[in-house]
Amino acid sequence: LAISMREGGNIIDLGRQVEETVARVESEYPIGIDFTFIQFQADPVNRKVNEFIGNLMQAVAIVVIVMLLSLGIRTGLVVASLIPMAMVMALMIMGFFGIGLDQMSLASLIIALGMLVDNAIVMSESIMVQMGEGKPAIDAAVDSASELRVPLLISSLTTVAAFLPIFLAESGTGEYTAPLFKVVAITLLSSWILSLTMIPMLCVTFFKAKQRPAETAYESRFYQSYRRFLLFALRHRAASVSAVILIFILTLRAFALVPVKFFPDGDRPTFTAELRLPVGSTLENTDRTVAEVERFLRDEMLVDADAIAEGVEGVTNWAAFMGEGAPRFILPLYVEQETPEYAIFIINATSRDVIDEMVPDLRRFCFETFPDLKAQIDPLPLGPPITNPIEIRISGRDEDVIFGLVDTVKAKLHSLAGPIGISDDWGARAKKLMVRIDEARARRAGVSNLDIAISLQTALTGFDTTQFREDDKVIPVTLRSVAADRRDLGKLESLNVFSQATGQSVPLEQVADIEVAWEPADIRRRNRLKTVTVQSDLEPGVTAIEIIDQLTPWLEQQQSNWGLGYSWEFGGEYETSIDSNRSIMVKLPVAALIIVLLLVGQFNSFRRPAIILITIPLGIIGVVIGLIVLRSYFGFMTLLGIIALSGIVINNAIVLLDRIRIEIEENGLEPRRAVVESAQRRLRPILLTTGTTIGGLLPLYLGGGPMWEPMAVAIMFGLLFATGLTLGVVPVLYSLFFKVSYRDFEY
């Protein structure tokens, strides 16, 4: 029994209703009623939501601890008060726009968590510094809000704009990840509103900053160390910029060490076994094959409740679907169309780890027992549905030439380490009965092609002559020859063809020649050209991009020997990855234009936005180092992490450059002094926002599962290195762009 849910429904409530119904039926019919949930989506959804809520609470706790340790009890509590208020406000707005709670929206809240306190930190820091310089609390709050309302809004909008390509992406993957933009935008704008209203009010109420001379505000050992580093970089600008460029180039070269994978395998204890018999196989043959596989599962892998209680791992239950695909109980599941030679198993295991041990054994059994069977056995995937990780499509007009090329490609795949289950979508050639009608003889005998077709259909397939009605059922009555005659070629040649024009019958061999030929069982076209798709699965630990990198130069070399009109292209995971990444990349100019317009409008300058845009790629340095150190991979979610990282880096640079402008235009400092003072004044807020963002993402890295781990790694390490470089590179670039010399400068 498969139950679907209406759009906008609550799967947790639906699951609860199903469980109650099952319990009621079992109580009313205690004899012979047995319910087994093969896939009960309410449980994994509820578990995943609870895990993400737990991660969110852990992230909140980490961020609060970081702020309390860095800012002190009083300031830390004021800033931390923004978190629950911003979360509640964001959830209210999400409910208004119909954005539900799922792993994507919850992960978006975790990502936004570290960024939403940025506004509060900058605001409270500014108020506290001005109060320390002798301003009354209300004046300090009003001046800080007036000074920071536009910079904080611009920084929030630029961060949101960095997520915009995810929302605009015209692909299934983009639709799947669209809540990232929506939730981050709602949360950051809620944070901005509260930072201009609630935070100044709390600062006036609770802050009691001690007055201290401005010249001693940054004389601690920490600030002195940073100032020495900054002044060294400013006095040696060419060497500093050259060093950063060199590090960036070396990092890009090290990117080759990072494995590339579009989406990882899922972490649920479920895997699928897709069985494809040769094209033309009957449903009875598929049934016998499924029965043998079930027998193997029952004898070799099935464990009962007692064994599970003792710690034995294996298969708990399964369901088999023959002739069509299984119900689409998860988004990445590809549903096969109706065909008699196809079957799929949905198999549940005791844990995810044991699946990696059972899959090779089941593959080996299928290969040794059914040599002509293609068995594709894999854990449940994440991301968009992909039929095969490796697909090479070869197109042309002459099928004999195409299959010669297909055999060459298959031989190349067999020579590589990694591909398994190599086949093609046309299948093995099938034996067909060719009836070649002699038109001249048929006309002389008074027999038409339709007469021959009807006679052959009657003898081989059967001809519906009438219908038998029983109650409300209609049963067709089919006329055809006995099975022995249908399998005897000699009797087919002597088959009498009835002429509807003359009312006489003539033997089939008198008007046609019969021969047996081997022909493709399935002919497929793409762009009106005959196209054969070579398909392959992969050994565990081997990625599709590794095989593609080896095949690409070989195929380019081989194509020079192919005739005109024959071509190849990749499908499978590579094509899906390229399409998904392209759907994001083509929308990046829109986000870039919005960011540039916001920055130019904020600074009324082109040089300052140029400085900010130059600092964006610096995050790549940390991303690559993090992926290598933590042995993660580059995939679609990693790309989204880099895009999100760019918005955070822009945020830090905006705050720093805006402070330089204020020191020069409003406080009257000379440019050299203003750069150093601004860097010192914004040092602690930038470090705090970096610390809170990284701390907030730690639970997502540790407990978010294989899909969210690379994204968290990209943002954490990218932000860590980008912050360190930003605090040095932005002042250096400013001094270069505005020709501020530090040759004889003394602080």
mmCIF file with all atom_site columns, C-alpha atoms in Angstrom, residues 94 99 104-105 108-109 111-112 156-169 174-189 591 594 640 643-644 711:
data_model
loop_
_atom_site.group_PDB
_atom_site.id
_atom_site.type_symbol
_atom_site.label_atom_id
_atom_site.label_alt_id
_atom_site.label_comp_id
_atom_site.label_asym_id
_atom_site.label_entity_id
_atom_site.label_seq_id
_atom_site.pdbx_PDB_ins_code
_atom_site.Cartn_x
_atom_site.Cartn_y
_atom_site.Cartn_z
_atom_site.occupancy
_atom_site.B_iso_or_equiv
_atom_site.pdbx_formal_charge
_atom_site.auth_seq_id
_atom_site.auth_comp_id
_atom_site.auth_asym_id
_atom_site.auth_atom_id
_atom_site.pdbx_PDB_model_num
ATOM 1  C CA . MET A 1 94  ? 8.491  31.937 6.991   1.00 0.00 ? 94  MET A CA 1
ATOM 2  C CA . ILE A 1 99  ? 8.090  28.088 3.925   1.00 0.00 ? 99  ILE A CA 1
ATOM 3  C CA . MET A 1 104 ? 17.032 22.583 3.807   1.00 0.00 ? 104 MET A CA 1
ATOM 4  C CA . SER A 1 105 ? 15.276 25.402 5.695   1.00 0.00 ? 105 SER A CA 1
ATOM 5  C CA . SER A 1 108 ? 19.634 27.579 6.263   1.00 0.00 ? 108 SER A CA 1
ATOM 6  C CA . LEU A 1 109 ? 18.791 28.797 9.774   1.00 0.00 ? 109 LEU A CA 1
ATOM 7  C CA . ILE A 1 111 ? 24.022 28.952 8.257   1.00 0.00 ? 111 ILE A CA 1
ATOM 8  C CA . ALA A 1 112 ? 22.331 32.287 8.959   1.00 0.00 ? 112 ALA A CA 1
ATOM 9  C CA . SER A 1 156 ? 23.119 42.286 4.810   1.00 0.00 ? 156 SER A CA 1
ATOM 10 C CA . LEU A 1 157 ? 21.769 42.827 1.300   1.00 0.00 ? 157 LEU A CA 1
ATOM 11 C CA . THR A 1 158 ? 25.080 41.917 -0.328  1.00 0.00 ? 158 THR A CA 1
ATOM 12 C CA . THR A 1 159 ? 25.203 38.718 1.716   1.00 0.00 ? 159 THR A CA 1
ATOM 13 C CA . VAL A 1 160 ? 21.639 37.934 0.656   1.00 0.00 ? 160 VAL A CA 1
ATOM 14 C CA . ALA A 1 161 ? 22.468 38.777 -2.972  1.00 0.00 ? 161 ALA A CA 1
ATOM 15 C CA . ALA A 1 162 ? 25.279 36.216 -2.897  1.00 0.00 ? 162 ALA A CA 1
ATOM 16 C CA . PHE A 1 163 ? 22.623 33.532 -2.277  1.00 0.00 ? 163 PHE A CA 1
ATOM 17 C CA . LEU A 1 164 ? 20.385 34.843 -5.070  1.00 0.00 ? 164 LEU A CA 1
ATOM 18 C CA . PRO A 1 165 ? 21.775 32.573 -7.868  1.00 0.00 ? 165 PRO A CA 1
ATOM 19 C CA . ILE A 1 166 ? 20.678 29.548 -5.815  1.00 0.00 ? 166 ILE A CA 1
ATOM 20 C CA . PHE A 1 167 ? 17.106 30.826 -5.867  1.00 0.00 ? 167 PHE A CA 1
ATOM 21 C CA . LEU A 1 168 ? 17.168 31.816 -9.557  1.00 0.00 ? 168 LEU A CA 1
ATOM 22 C CA . ALA A 1 169 ? 18.765 28.571 -10.796 1.00 0.00 ? 169 ALA A CA 1
ATOM 23 C CA . GLY A 1 174 ? 18.150 24.770 -7.819  1.00 0.00 ? 174 GLY A CA 1
ATOM 24 C CA . GLU A 1 175 ? 14.520 24.230 -6.881  1.00 0.00 ? 175 GLU A CA 1
ATOM 25 C CA . TYR A 1 176 ? 15.627 21.776 -4.200  1.00 0.00 ? 176 TYR A CA 1
ATOM 26 C CA . THR A 1 177 ? 18.058 24.279 -2.627  1.00 0.00 ? 177 THR A CA 1
ATOM 27 C CA . ALA A 1 178 ? 15.970 27.439 -3.107  1.00 0.00 ? 178 ALA A CA 1
ATOM 28 C CA . PRO A 1 179 ? 15.043 27.691 0.628   1.00 0.00 ? 179 PRO A CA 1
ATOM 29 C CA . LEU A 1 180 ? 18.675 28.631 1.328   1.00 0.00 ? 180 LEU A CA 1
ATOM 30 C CA . PHE A 1 181 ? 18.135 32.054 -0.227  1.00 0.00 ? 181 PHE A CA 1
ATOM 31 C CA . LYS A 1 182 ? 14.669 32.582 1.228   1.00 0.00 ? 182 LYS A CA 1
ATOM 32 C CA . VAL A 1 183 ? 15.534 31.689 4.817   1.00 0.00 ? 183 VAL A CA 1
ATOM 33 C CA . VAL A 1 184 ? 18.896 33.497 4.861   1.00 0.00 ? 184 VAL A CA 1
ATOM 34 C CA . ALA A 1 185 ? 17.283 36.646 3.416   1.00 0.00 ? 185 ALA A CA 1
ATOM 35 C CA . ILE A 1 186 ? 14.453 36.602 5.953   1.00 0.00 ? 186 ILE A CA 1
ATOM 36 C CA . THR A 1 187 ? 16.781 35.934 8.885   1.00 0.00 ? 187 THR A CA 1
ATOM 37 C CA . LEU A 1 188 ? 19.405 38.567 8.023   1.00 0.00 ? 188 LEU A CA 1
ATOM 38 C CA . LEU A 1 189 ? 16.847 41.283 7.357   1.00 0.00 ? 189 LEU A CA 1
ATOM 39 C CA . ALA A 1 591 ? 24.016 38.691 -8.193  1.00 0.00 ? 591 ALA A CA 1
ATOM 40 C CA . ILE A 1 594 ? 23.272 43.754 -7.619  1.00 0.00 ? 594 ILE A CA 1
ATOM 41 C CA . LEU A 1 640 ? 26.863 26.722 -2.653  1.00 0.00 ? 640 LEU A CA 1
ATOM 42 C CA . ILE A 1 643 ? 28.846 31.376 -2.947  1.00 0.00 ? 643 ILE A CA 1
ATOM 43 C CA . ALA A 1 644 ? 27.623 31.918 0.614   1.00 0.00 ? 644 ALA A CA 1
ATOM 44 C CA . MET A 1 711 ? 29.330 23.059 2.623   1.00 0.00 ? 711 MET A CA 1
#
